[in-house]
Structures are given as structure tokens and as C-alpha cells.
Amino acid sequence: MTFRNGVARRLHLSHARKSIPITAREPGPQSREFQSIKRILIALATVSSFSAAHAQTSQEQRGADLIVINAKIFTGSRAQPEASALAVKDGRIYSVASDAEILALKSSATKVVDARSRRVIPGIIDAHIHVLNDLAYNYNVRWDGVPSLKRGLAMLSEQAARTPEGQWVKVIGGWSPYQFEENRFPTLEELQKAVPDRPLIVQYAYNQAFLNKRAMETLGVGTDRFPKVPDTEFDRDDRGNFTGVVRGYTWLFLALESMVPQPTFDEQVSSMISSIHGLNRFGVTSIIDNGGRWPYPEAQARVDVLARDNRLNVRMPFVDLQLGNGGPVNMVDLEVEAITKTAPISTGQNLHPTLEHGHEYRGAGEVLSGEVHDHENFDRPAVIIKPETMKRFVEQDVSKLVKRRVPFRLHITYNENITPFLDALEEVNATIPLDGLKWSLEHAETISPENIQRVKNLGGGIALDAKMALHADGFIKTYGREKALYTPRLSKLKDSGIPLAMTTDAFRAATYNPWVALSWMVSGKSVSGSEALASDNRLSRTDALKLFTTGAAWFMNTESEMGQIAPGNLADFAILDRDYFSVPEEEIKSVSSVLTVMDGRVVYGAKDYSALTPQLPPILPAWSPVKYFGTYYGEK
């Protein structure tokens, strides 16, 4: 072991003294004294050397792994709202203080990042998203954030030229016609011209889809080959021919997705890497995957590929949805079967070997029964469930989850359906107490103040979503502007004190960019620029951000260790490309991260920090639109 400065000099002196020649004679008093001095010097040098070595080792152990200085840190903590520097050790926030105090924690092994006066925020938590439902992500052209329909059509044309025979050109959700400069949908003629010789589907949320001629032929539109899904409507021209526009609800679009070419296992893993990379770009460090057509434990095999090599770049607790293999099924019974017999797992059990809250089972949902699923298609009137149907569902199925202490989350959009659900749940609670069991309503766009209080009394939470940011203009056409201005009741929900989160519900119903949601909550404007929230129904920038941080942590069961930049909390944070708290409102939707840290390690870097970003494997397949267009418009 080598030592520095004074320690080295002391060792040199001790070695020099050890080499002094001693004559072979009977030691007299003077020589005995010399020998004693010699032994003392050697002992002192040894002790000094050991102490110095121990001190240096201790300093290395005490030193931070990562330090960020020269920052404007929004901590989210009332005790210490602002700071200029932070230190990370072993995946957690070690200290939050001034630059000088934090730099004192530096060791030779510490990585130091200069934020250059940029804003730092806690890592964003998206408490309702569907990564595992989009394992064909790399097959899709993403129109998220594309500013004009002209550019969107050009992207389709470019992709058609590289898409091999037998594959489709697809746009599956994440966009709105109201985001385009043209403020309209594409025409069938425009789509046919852009993609003349490959099957094409352009899907708008779970509302409608546009098919070109090749797609209609391949799917067998107008024949027995096309699935007979209730509430499906085809547009026809004046001569009664199908135009290629099809409208429906969730089940129709799930059926269509199963009829197109499916990705291989490796392509599914690659798709997951791409979608998570896109999330990291916006400062997202944690999500709750809220179920899809890939159920537990099948979907988890894809996650395991990344988890076993510690390459999962987002904390990813999951809620499980069991759709079955077609036909009417009892989804709750299938869930109980999956978690007790097929692959036994308990609530909160983490399938990731090293990452805290890496891939935990967080319960059942968000669809617990197809019979009570009130599809949120704002271009159509509300889907209202019969009260007796809702009551039977809660008594027979939700009660099974309560008895087993399985947390649950229920997709429920309209207040007309929330009321009978709460009526029935209150009755169940009287005989089988919820007693702290975590449950939530997902979406709840039109919930009334009275029902907000009832949810709170039952210990539930509400996970809102930002679909109105993209689709408010359609909602206004269906229900009127006055109703839209208070959909959802953001201000009352925030003031109620109920556990509350804002989510994206990506990748189909809306965009996965949380800054679009934050822009809408703060400015009250949809992506078209029209007024979508009343002035007294908007949130401050701080309160809006908290719905993606401290508020969302409740849904992950991590309130004490996530959502804030505070000592002891998990080291999840992002350095932003502009200051969210001071930029003009119209710029909020354009905010992104230049450095995203999850579990104390860099998972995304751009601009000054591009050299720090982890190298990702090649995107599969080679013709993937993501390889050429990125995960979001404007990605470098």
C-alpha cells in the first residue's frame, strides 16, 4: 500500500534508521538506550502508518459516489425547499447543502457533476403507464410532439420506404390532431399517398383508426375474418363502400393489435429499452406499469432480461391485468390463480435482484372486469354501467381481493359509475374492512366533490391522467366547454388532501411526456392552445410537480423514501434543460432532462452530459422507426 506526504516521509525515516549498523559487542547503557529509542521509533512509524492508512480508507468509504454542484435544487421538502448541491452514496441521497459543504464529501473516487446553474428536481414518478402493453413499441412511428400533420405524413412516407414486405407501418397512439398546426386529422387520401404499398394503421387513442387499402385487405374488413367486436363502426362512402375509418372502444383496438405482425422476444426487450429511454429523457425515474395484454408472469420474463444485468433504467412496480385467452372471463379469479398457483407472489415482493422497488407486484387492475369497463372515448357519449351490474361486481369480485389483502386499482372515468361503485364498496367495507388496504380509482375525470370525500373516507387514492391535455377539444365538442373547464376538478382534488397523482396513461391513450401534462395543469391550455381548465381550476407549478413526485409516491408505497431530494431518500433526480419554475408557460411542454439519475447512476445524458449516458444496445429490428425518428419528436 502506498502513502502520501508526511506518512511517506515517516516511513522513509523508519527504514533509514533500521539500516544503521550495530556493532557486535556487549551492549552498554548507551547502546541499550539507543536500541530502546530505535524500537520506539519503529513502533511509532508503524502506528502512524496504520492510522494514516485507516484514515484514508475511512475517507474513501465516507466519500460520496456522486456529487452535483452549482445547481438550483427544488427538493420538494418543506424543511429544506432549496439547495445548491447534493451528494449520493450507495444509491441514496447522502446530503443536500451548499456547494462548499457537499464538496467536503468528495473523495478520489467521487464523480462530480457541475449543473451550471440548471434546475434540479426529484425524479418524476408516472403512477399509471403501460410499458408492458407496448412491447411492439419499436414497430411504431411515434407522433408524440410532432408539430404538423405535414411532418407526420412525411415520417410515414420515409418509414414506408424502409419497412420490409410483410410488415406494417403503424402509428399507435400518443398523439392528437389538435397538436398539429393544421388542427385536424389526416385524410384517407393523404395516408394512402404516404403509404401506398404497405399495410398502414394510424390509431388515435382508443377512439378510432385509419386503415389504408392494403390494411383493409389484410385484415379482411367487410368479411368474416374481421373480429366481431361490439360497438365497432365503419365509415362508408356514398356508395356504401368502407372508407378505412373504424371507430370503437378498447377491445376493438386490442383485437386489431393481435392481427398484425408480432415482435420477437428480443425485439420486445429492445422495445422496452427504447420506451424506458424515452421516459428517462423527460426525467422519469419510476413508473407503475398498469397492466396490459401481456400478463404476469409472462411479461416479467422480458423485464428479467434487463434486471439480471442491472440494466433496467427505471423503477417499475407493476399492477397485473389478466385478460384471458378470449371470451368472457372472470379477471379477478384469473388474477388470484396467477399469484397463488401459477407463479406465487405476494404484494410488495420485488422480482429485481438488486434495485429497490425495481419490479414489485403492487396488486390487481386496472381492469378488473370487462363488464364494468367504462371506456373513456371523449368523442362519444359516456359509457354508463348499470348500478346493479356494478354492485354485483364489487360484492362478488372486489370482495375477493379485499379478503386476500390484494391492493387493487380500477379504471373508472365517469362520476355516474363512481357513485354505484362507492355505494357497493362501502357495503363491503362494513363487513370486510378495507382497513388500510391500498386501492385507487384510475382516471376519475368527472368525479364529484361528494365522491372525492367518499374515496378519502375509505382510504383510497385517485390517479388522474392528462388525456384532457391532448383530447380536451374533442371533449368540448361532446360535452361543452363549461364541463371541460372543470374536468377533472384539479383544485378541489388537490385541496381535499386525498392521495393524488397525475399520470400520463401512455403510450396509446395519451403521450408519455409528463411535461405536456404539467403545461396543461399550470396554463390551463390544451395542446391546441385553447382554454381547457378554468382559471380557478389550475395549479401552481409547485403543486403540479408534486402530483408527479410526492403525490405519486403514495401509489408506489414509497412515501418515506421517494418524491423528494432529501437525505436518506432514493437517489432519483433530473437536471432540466430549462428552469420549469421560471420559463414562460408556453415553454413548459418543451422541458426535458439533460441528466437523469436513477438509483444514484446516470441513466440518461444529453448536451453537456451526453458522454455520461449509458450506451444502449442496437435497436431491433434494424428497420425500426425508433432507430430513425427517436422516441419523441426532436430527440437528438
XYZ file of C-alpha atoms in Angstrom:
636
model
C 0.000 0.000 0.000
C 1.363 3.486 -0.840
C 1.007 6.546 1.303
C 1.324 10.238 0.662
C 3.197 13.256 2.057
C 4.091 13.020 5.788
C 3.236 9.344 6.003
C 5.725 8.517 3.268
C 8.426 10.634 4.919
C 7.939 8.918 8.278
C 8.196 5.524 6.660
C 11.361 6.604 4.859
C 12.935 7.712 8.148
C 11.991 4.490 9.886
C 13.531 2.424 7.122
C 16.679 4.597 7.227
C 17.043 4.130 10.941
C 16.555 0.386 10.637
C 19.640 0.290 8.370
C 22.065 1.900 10.880
C 24.865 -0.632 11.523
C 25.141 -2.025 15.061
C 28.496 -3.455 16.232
C 28.593 -6.922 17.752
C 29.533 -6.177 21.341
C 28.021 -6.467 24.746
C 25.517 -3.662 24.840
C 26.325 -0.982 27.333
C 23.962 1.550 28.824
C 24.251 3.870 25.828
C 23.649 1.115 23.247
C 20.723 -0.248 25.227
C 19.274 3.269 25.252
C 19.755 3.518 21.509
C 18.041 0.158 20.984
C 15.060 1.331 23.035
C 14.819 4.555 21.044
C 15.039 2.560 17.842
C 12.202 0.240 18.884
C 10.051 3.220 19.889
C 10.651 4.963 16.561
C 9.768 1.830 14.611
C 6.624 1.333 16.696
C 5.568 4.957 16.237
C 6.150 4.780 12.494
C 4.107 1.579 12.276
C 1.217 3.008 14.306
C 1.331 6.246 12.335
C 1.348 4.363 9.052
C -1.588 2.162 10.103
C -3.557 5.160 11.327
C -2.946 7.030 8.097
C -3.937 4.026 6.017
C -7.054 3.527 8.128
C -7.911 7.226 7.876
C -7.571 7.173 4.097
C -9.695 4.014 3.770
C -12.337 5.540 6.048
C -12.293 8.719 3.979
C -12.838 6.686 0.802
C -15.749 4.918 2.483
C -17.222 8.205 3.711
C -16.798 9.930 0.375
C -19.793 10.390 -1.901
C -20.243 8.331 -5.052
C -21.731 11.266 -6.971
C -21.882 14.983 -6.279
C -23.932 17.627 -8.106
C -22.907 21.247 -7.518
C -23.833 24.709 -8.805
C -27.494 23.700 -9.068
C -30.913 25.192 -8.351
C -32.365 22.233 -6.488
C -36.088 22.001 -5.855
C -36.073 19.409 -3.096
C -39.821 19.004 -2.622
C -39.138 19.111 1.112
C -40.697 21.806 3.305
C -37.795 21.504 5.733
C -35.253 22.480 3.075
C -37.006 23.714 -0.077
C -33.895 24.853 -1.953
C -30.200 23.953 -2.086
C -27.278 24.280 -4.467
C -25.662 20.854 -4.171
C -26.312 17.235 -3.290
C -24.298 14.106 -2.648
C -25.185 10.487 -3.402
C -23.901 7.387 -1.633
C -24.949 3.771 -2.232
C -27.994 4.738 -4.300
C -29.423 7.225 -1.795
C -29.213 10.934 -1.176
C -26.330 11.357 1.286
C -26.555 15.103 1.882
C -28.235 18.232 0.500
C -26.470 21.509 1.253
C -24.245 24.266 -0.145
C -21.511 23.653 -2.710
C -18.760 24.008 -0.096
C -20.402 21.589 2.335
C -21.034 18.989 -0.349
C -17.568 19.268 -1.896
C -16.128 18.440 1.512
C -17.640 14.975 0.991
C -15.601 14.420 -2.156
C -13.096 11.586 -2.342
C -10.783 10.490 -5.134
C -13.485 8.142 -6.385
C -16.311 10.707 -6.391
C -17.874 11.713 -9.713
C -18.599 15.463 -9.700
C -21.254 16.985 -11.958
C -21.484 20.730 -12.453
C -25.141 21.604 -13.055
C -24.138 25.048 -14.385
C -26.977 26.791 -12.560
C -29.592 24.482 -14.020
C -32.765 23.402 -12.233
C -32.728 20.022 -10.482
C -35.959 18.258 -9.499
C -36.840 14.922 -7.882
C -37.222 12.082 -10.368
C -40.675 12.045 -11.947
C -42.943 9.141 -10.996
C -45.576 8.160 -13.557
C -48.052 6.206 -11.443
C -50.096 4.911 -14.389
C -48.487 3.921 -17.674
C -48.390 0.825 -19.900
C -44.824 -0.053 -20.875
C -45.542 -3.798 -20.887
C -48.583 -3.285 -23.096
C -46.338 -1.767 -25.761
C -43.738 -4.445 -26.313
C -44.119 -3.699 -30.027
C -43.010 -0.117 -29.360
C -40.120 -0.338 -31.843
C -42.553 -1.209 -34.636
C -44.381 2.115 -34.292
C -43.865 5.581 -35.707
C -44.253 7.944 -32.742
C -46.208 11.098 -33.494
C -45.761 12.351 -29.913
C -44.841 16.023 -30.118
C -44.828 16.222 -33.930
C -45.830 19.856 -34.625
C -47.503 19.483 -38.003
C -49.528 16.916 -39.890
C -47.307 17.625 -42.897
C -44.290 16.368 -40.969
C -46.238 13.395 -39.620
C -47.183 12.318 -43.145
C -43.580 12.724 -44.316
C -42.459 10.435 -41.479
C -44.904 7.775 -42.687
C -43.614 8.054 -46.234
C -39.995 7.737 -45.078
C -40.830 4.736 -42.934
C -42.772 3.001 -45.697
C -39.636 3.040 -47.845
C -37.643 1.074 -45.246
C -40.380 -1.232 -43.914
C -39.893 -4.746 -45.339
C -42.590 -6.677 -47.174
C -44.873 -8.429 -44.706
C -44.561 -5.735 -42.048
C -46.843 -2.791 -41.307
C -46.374 0.938 -40.996
C -48.068 1.890 -37.724
C -48.822 4.911 -35.572
C -50.359 3.614 -32.350
C -51.490 6.394 -30.020
C -49.664 9.136 -28.142
C -50.832 11.942 -30.448
C -53.779 14.222 -31.052
C -54.973 16.025 -34.178
C -55.196 19.155 -32.033
C -51.408 19.231 -31.569
C -50.872 19.823 -35.297
C -50.571 23.255 -36.877
C -53.326 22.103 -39.229
C -55.547 21.224 -36.216
C -57.134 18.235 -37.960
C -56.955 14.516 -38.665
C -55.207 13.211 -41.784
C -57.425 12.350 -44.710
C -57.529 8.834 -46.106
C -56.201 10.177 -49.405
C -53.173 11.695 -47.634
C -52.474 8.448 -45.808
C -52.851 6.350 -48.965
C -50.434 8.634 -50.803
C -47.897 8.469 -47.945
C -48.042 4.663 -47.676
C -49.291 3.118 -50.939
C -47.675 -0.330 -50.829
C -47.536 -1.430 -47.174
C -50.429 -2.023 -44.767
C -50.948 1.115 -42.666
C -52.819 1.758 -39.429
C -52.916 5.146 -37.718
C -54.640 4.809 -34.344
C -55.964 7.789 -32.402
C -56.066 6.942 -28.677
C -58.693 4.209 -28.192
C -61.186 6.181 -30.288
C -60.650 5.452 -33.963
C -58.196 4.158 -36.516
C -57.377 4.921 -40.147
C -56.594 1.989 -42.461
C -55.216 2.190 -45.989
C -56.327 -0.195 -48.737
C -53.610 -2.775 -48.067
C -54.539 -2.831 -44.377
C -58.247 -3.355 -45.090
C -57.415 -6.223 -47.444
C -55.045 -7.821 -44.949
C -57.492 -7.580 -42.043
C -60.456 -8.694 -44.097
C -62.605 -5.641 -43.470
C -66.168 -6.479 -44.508
C -65.541 -10.227 -44.287
C -65.841 -12.905 -41.599
C -62.098 -12.622 -40.979
C -62.531 -9.289 -39.244
C -63.290 -9.670 -35.496
C -66.882 -9.060 -34.462
C -66.341 -6.680 -31.568
C -69.404 -4.907 -30.111
C -69.786 -1.171 -30.754
C -67.492 -1.245 -33.811
C -68.445 1.235 -36.534
C -67.033 1.542 -40.064
C -67.386 4.726 -42.071
C -68.779 4.201 -45.581
C -68.750 6.395 -48.656
C -71.788 7.447 -50.702
C -71.779 4.079 -52.485
C -71.683 2.090 -49.272
C -68.023 1.100 -49.510
C -65.803 1.032 -46.428
C -63.588 4.088 -46.338
C -60.962 2.787 -43.908
C -62.038 4.737 -40.834
C -63.079 2.455 -37.973
C -64.386 3.592 -34.592
C -64.818 1.694 -31.384
C -63.598 1.095 -27.869
C -60.618 -0.535 -26.200
C -61.468 -4.134 -27.092
C -61.568 -3.356 -30.822
C -58.048 -1.933 -30.823
C -56.664 -4.779 -28.718
C -58.130 -7.178 -31.283
C -56.582 -5.265 -34.173
C -53.186 -5.270 -32.468
C -53.269 -9.066 -32.230
C -53.851 -9.344 -36.001
C -50.693 -7.554 -37.144
C -47.145 -8.998 -37.179
C -45.808 -9.544 -33.663
C -42.272 -8.760 -32.467
C -39.854 -11.497 -31.465
C -38.812 -11.886 -27.833
C -35.579 -9.952 -28.473
C -37.500 -7.204 -30.260
C -39.854 -6.966 -27.285
C -36.908 -6.478 -24.930
C -35.456 -3.885 -27.303
C -38.824 -2.122 -27.406
C -38.848 -1.924 -23.626
C -35.340 -0.429 -23.639
C -36.467 2.211 -26.147
C -39.630 3.207 -24.290
C -37.770 3.472 -20.985
C -35.055 5.550 -22.685
C -37.798 7.898 -23.858
C -39.102 8.190 -20.298
C -35.620 8.876 -18.914
C -35.284 11.688 -21.442
C -38.063 13.557 -19.641
C -36.713 12.922 -16.148
C -38.922 9.928 -15.383
C -37.200 7.572 -12.953
C -40.125 5.462 -11.679
C -43.344 4.161 -13.134
C -46.162 1.854 -12.185
C -46.933 -0.406 -15.119
C -50.698 -0.625 -15.033
C -51.370 -3.826 -16.915
C -51.982 -4.870 -20.475
C -52.338 -7.818 -22.788
C -49.046 -9.297 -21.558
C -49.975 -10.678 -18.100
C -47.962 -11.870 -15.113
C -45.787 -13.926 -15.185
C -45.348 -13.884 -18.984
C -44.479 -10.185 -19.254
C -41.994 -10.393 -16.398
C -39.685 -12.637 -18.434
C -38.888 -9.607 -20.605
C -38.138 -7.412 -17.614
C -35.911 -10.102 -16.141
C -33.551 -9.848 -19.122
C -32.713 -6.298 -18.071
C -32.974 -6.822 -14.330
C -30.468 -9.669 -14.148
C -27.759 -7.409 -15.640
C -28.902 -4.311 -13.718
C -29.896 -2.620 -16.983
C -33.454 -1.697 -16.001
C -33.188 2.092 -16.070
C -36.426 2.840 -14.263
C -38.095 1.554 -11.108
C -41.018 -0.429 -12.425
C -43.571 -1.781 -9.927
C -46.468 -3.399 -11.733
C -50.198 -3.879 -11.435
C -51.386 -7.046 -13.103
C -54.242 -7.427 -15.572
C -55.452 -10.859 -16.638
C -57.463 -10.639 -19.869
C -57.621 -14.387 -20.514
C -57.474 -16.006 -23.925
C -60.674 -14.630 -25.399
C -64.335 -14.746 -24.500
C -65.946 -13.814 -21.191
C -63.656 -14.428 -18.216
C -63.563 -13.536 -14.547
C -60.442 -11.382 -14.393
C -60.269 -11.394 -10.592
C -60.353 -15.202 -10.472
C -57.610 -15.336 -13.110
C -55.551 -12.883 -11.044
C -55.882 -14.941 -7.880
C -54.943 -18.063 -9.835
C -51.854 -16.350 -11.283
C -50.491 -15.028 -7.982
C -51.310 -18.051 -5.815
C -50.765 -21.023 -8.130
C -49.186 -20.192 -11.491
C -46.286 -18.158 -10.040
C -46.951 -17.400 -6.354
C -46.079 -13.829 -5.416
C -47.015 -11.574 -2.519
C -47.844 -7.882 -2.520
C -44.676 -5.813 -2.456
C -42.451 -8.718 -3.491
C -39.606 -7.425 -5.663
C -38.584 -9.523 -8.659
C -35.494 -7.383 -9.312
C -32.418 -8.854 -7.594
C -30.712 -5.548 -6.711
C -32.860 -2.465 -7.470
C -35.105 -1.291 -4.645
C -38.715 -1.159 -5.836
C -37.345 -2.365 -9.140
C -40.153 -4.675 -10.206
C -42.599 -5.143 -7.361
C -46.042 -6.675 -7.507
C -48.452 -3.934 -6.432
C -51.802 -5.660 -6.922
C -54.596 -6.133 -9.433
C -56.018 -3.805 -12.041
C -56.635 -1.538 -13.720
C -59.350 -3.532 -15.488
C -60.966 -5.948 -13.041
C -63.983 -6.802 -15.186
C -64.793 -6.188 -18.821
C -68.428 -5.788 -17.838
C -67.820 -2.595 -15.824
C -65.109 -1.015 -18.002
C -66.317 2.497 -18.899
C -64.096 3.251 -21.900
C -63.030 6.898 -21.978
C -63.700 7.860 -25.586
C -64.431 11.579 -25.326
C -65.640 11.672 -28.919
C -68.628 9.591 -27.826
C -71.184 9.888 -25.015
C -70.188 8.440 -21.649
C -70.405 4.680 -21.138
C -72.724 4.246 -18.147
C -72.724 0.933 -16.261
C -75.957 -0.347 -14.755
C -75.844 0.140 -10.962
C -76.900 -3.450 -10.312
C -74.040 -4.685 -12.535
C -71.554 -2.572 -10.606
C -72.954 -3.735 -7.269
C -72.665 -7.407 -8.261
C -69.098 -6.899 -9.454
C -67.994 -5.299 -6.176
C -69.776 -7.820 -3.969
C -68.582 -10.892 -5.882
C -65.160 -9.909 -7.183
C -63.666 -6.878 -5.431
C -64.534 -8.518 -2.094
C -62.237 -11.441 -3.002
C -59.307 -9.049 -3.315
C -60.170 -7.304 -0.056
C -60.307 -10.652 1.786
C -56.916 -11.635 0.396
C -55.460 -8.170 1.112
C -54.564 -7.688 -2.554
C -54.359 -3.965 -3.456
C -56.466 -3.025 -6.451
C -56.854 -0.198 -8.936
C -59.986 0.313 -11.004
C -60.325 2.116 -14.322
C -63.395 4.269 -13.836
C -63.876 7.511 -15.717
C -67.350 8.901 -15.166
C -68.980 10.048 -11.938
C -72.183 8.211 -12.892
C -70.229 4.957 -12.475
C -68.156 6.059 -9.490
C -71.283 6.571 -7.362
C -72.624 2.972 -7.557
C -69.100 1.615 -7.174
C -68.629 3.526 -3.922
C -72.121 2.539 -2.763
C -71.165 -1.114 -3.113
C -67.634 -0.693 -1.724
C -68.981 0.990 1.412
C -71.201 -2.035 1.973
C -68.263 -4.420 1.526
C -66.185 -2.299 3.899
C -68.869 -2.667 6.588
C -68.388 -6.453 6.668
C -64.847 -6.911 5.269
C -62.954 -3.768 6.348
C -60.528 -2.251 3.879
C -58.524 -1.280 6.959
C -55.603 0.410 5.239
C -55.589 -1.743 2.080
C -54.322 0.433 -0.761
C -56.807 0.916 -3.565
C -57.452 3.660 -6.085
C -59.655 4.964 -8.825
C -57.802 5.414 -12.098
C -58.698 8.447 -14.249
C -61.919 9.593 -12.488
C -62.128 12.634 -14.795
C -65.672 13.689 -13.855
C -65.712 12.717 -10.156
C -67.887 14.955 -7.957
C -66.755 16.686 -4.732
C -69.044 14.389 -2.747
C -67.446 11.272 -4.204
C -63.954 12.664 -3.640
C -64.761 12.766 0.077
C -66.186 9.236 -0.013
C -62.996 7.900 -1.606
C -60.991 9.672 1.079
C -63.157 8.214 3.851
C -62.495 4.709 2.504
C -58.728 5.293 2.427
C -58.460 5.269 -1.361
C -56.444 7.385 -3.767
C -57.102 8.856 -7.189
C -54.660 8.565 -10.088
C -55.705 11.207 -12.581
C -54.381 11.366 -16.120
C -53.614 14.101 -18.603
C -55.734 12.923 -21.524
C -57.584 16.220 -21.436
C -54.329 17.954 -22.337
C -54.496 16.173 -25.701
C -58.196 15.499 -26.139
C -59.987 18.416 -24.455
C -61.087 19.803 -27.831
C -62.906 16.550 -28.567
C -64.422 16.570 -25.075
C -65.683 20.118 -25.646
C -67.428 19.056 -28.861
C -69.196 16.237 -26.994
C -69.956 17.800 -23.606
C -69.422 21.561 -23.928
C -66.713 23.924 -22.748
C -68.193 24.638 -19.327
C -67.953 20.985 -18.324
C -64.461 20.705 -19.780
C -63.177 23.600 -17.677
C -63.750 21.530 -14.527
C -62.747 18.151 -15.891
C -61.117 16.974 -13.745
C -61.671 19.071 -10.601
C -57.963 19.658 -10.100
C -58.228 22.376 -7.493
C -60.780 20.572 -5.311
C -58.872 17.305 -5.565
C -55.644 18.990 -4.505
C -57.334 20.764 -1.587
C -59.118 17.602 -0.425
C -55.925 16.060 0.917
C -56.725 12.762 -0.765
C -53.759 10.697 -2.034
C -53.486 12.107 -5.537
C -51.219 11.633 -8.552
C -51.140 12.897 -12.118
C -50.207 10.296 -14.712
C -49.860 10.011 -18.478
C -51.714 6.733 -19.200
C -49.313 6.346 -22.135
C -48.481 5.047 -24.698
C -51.783 4.874 -26.528
C -54.402 6.944 -24.772
C -52.014 9.896 -24.496
C -48.389 10.923 -24.801
C -45.849 9.699 -22.247
C -44.323 13.191 -21.962
C -45.228 14.385 -18.424
C -44.342 17.985 -19.308
C -47.387 18.163 -21.583
C -49.458 17.288 -18.515
C -47.638 19.851 -16.361
C -48.159 22.531 -19.007
C -51.905 21.843 -19.086
C -52.272 21.864 -15.277
C -50.412 25.179 -14.949
C -51.549 27.115 -18.044
C -54.996 25.584 -18.406
C -54.402 25.165 -22.144
C -54.651 22.019 -24.236
C -52.117 21.178 -26.949
C -54.225 23.176 -29.425
C -53.741 26.301 -27.318
C -57.425 26.524 -26.409
C -58.610 27.065 -22.837
C -59.223 23.687 -21.235
C -59.164 24.461 -17.489
C -60.853 27.352 -15.711
C -58.550 29.858 -14.029
C -59.664 28.683 -10.564
C -59.109 25.049 -11.550
C -55.397 25.315 -12.331
C -52.434 24.504 -10.129
C -49.274 26.332 -9.214
C -46.077 24.960 -10.737
C -45.060 23.538 -7.371
C -48.396 21.806 -6.733
C -48.491 20.434 -10.271
C -44.996 18.952 -9.986
C -45.841 17.382 -6.628
C -48.525 15.273 -8.330
C -45.688 13.628 -10.287
C -43.388 13.308 -7.255
C -44.555 13.212 -3.634
C -48.165 12.565 -4.621
C -47.254 9.695 -6.908
C -45.028 8.080 -4.254
C -48.147 7.041 -2.303
C -49.165 4.757 -5.148
C -45.747 3.075 -5.057
C -45.963 2.703 -1.261
C -42.711 4.703 -1.018
C -43.824 7.960 0.617
C -40.926 7.922 3.076
C -38.158 7.451 0.508
C -39.251 8.870 -2.843
C -40.598 12.089 -4.315
C -38.131 14.419 -2.579
C -34.437 15.213 -2.761
C -33.708 14.683 0.915
C -31.103 12.775 2.928
C -31.995 9.098 3.080
C -34.271 9.200 0.055
C -33.509 7.133 -3.016
C -31.161 8.987 -5.377
C -33.573 9.690 -8.236
C -33.440 13.156 -9.795
C -33.115 15.085 -13.046
C -31.225 18.159 -14.235
C -33.504 20.061 -16.620
C -32.630 21.842 -19.845
C -34.517 24.935 -18.649
C -35.977 26.155 -15.371
C -39.505 24.804 -15.089
C -40.291 27.347 -12.359
C -39.411 30.446 -14.375
C -39.821 29.734 -18.102
C -42.899 31.166 -19.848
C -45.936 28.887 -19.565
C -45.864 28.090 -23.260
C -42.375 26.550 -22.828
C -43.290 24.107 -20.063
C -44.363 21.415 -22.516
C -40.904 21.608 -24.117
C -38.941 20.950 -20.914
C -36.749 17.847 -20.920
C -33.889 16.418 -18.907
C -30.214 16.806 -19.730
C -29.171 14.391 -16.978
C -31.383 11.777 -15.357
C -30.129 9.828 -12.350
C -31.907 6.749 -11.008
C -30.604 4.782 -8.027
C -27.550 7.010 -7.974
C -26.457 6.150 -11.507
C -26.818 8.130 -14.703
C -29.459 6.620 -16.974
C -29.723 9.483 -19.469
C -27.434 12.312 -20.527
C -27.688 14.990 -23.206
C -25.918 18.198 -24.210
C -23.087 18.792 -21.704
C -23.645 15.341 -20.229
C -24.030 13.211 -23.353
C -20.754 11.434 -22.603
C -22.242 10.166 -19.323
C -25.270 8.476 -20.864
C -25.098 4.662 -20.804
C -24.590 3.013 -24.158
C -27.719 1.175 -25.257
C -27.704 -1.928 -27.457
C -28.634 -1.607 -31.149
C -32.343 -1.052 -31.733
C -34.257 -4.060 -33.045
C -35.417 -4.569 -35.710
C -32.939 -2.738 -37.948
C -35.794 -1.041 -39.823
C -37.435 0.226 -36.611
C -38.910 3.739 -36.851
C -37.427 4.486 -33.421
C -33.946 3.977 -34.858
C -34.529 6.821 -37.314
C -37.012 9.150 -35.595
C -36.196 8.593 -31.927
C -38.706 8.089 -29.167
C -40.132 11.625 -29.302
C -40.102 14.371 -31.893
C -36.911 16.397 -31.781
C -34.862 13.767 -29.980
C -31.195 14.008 -30.855
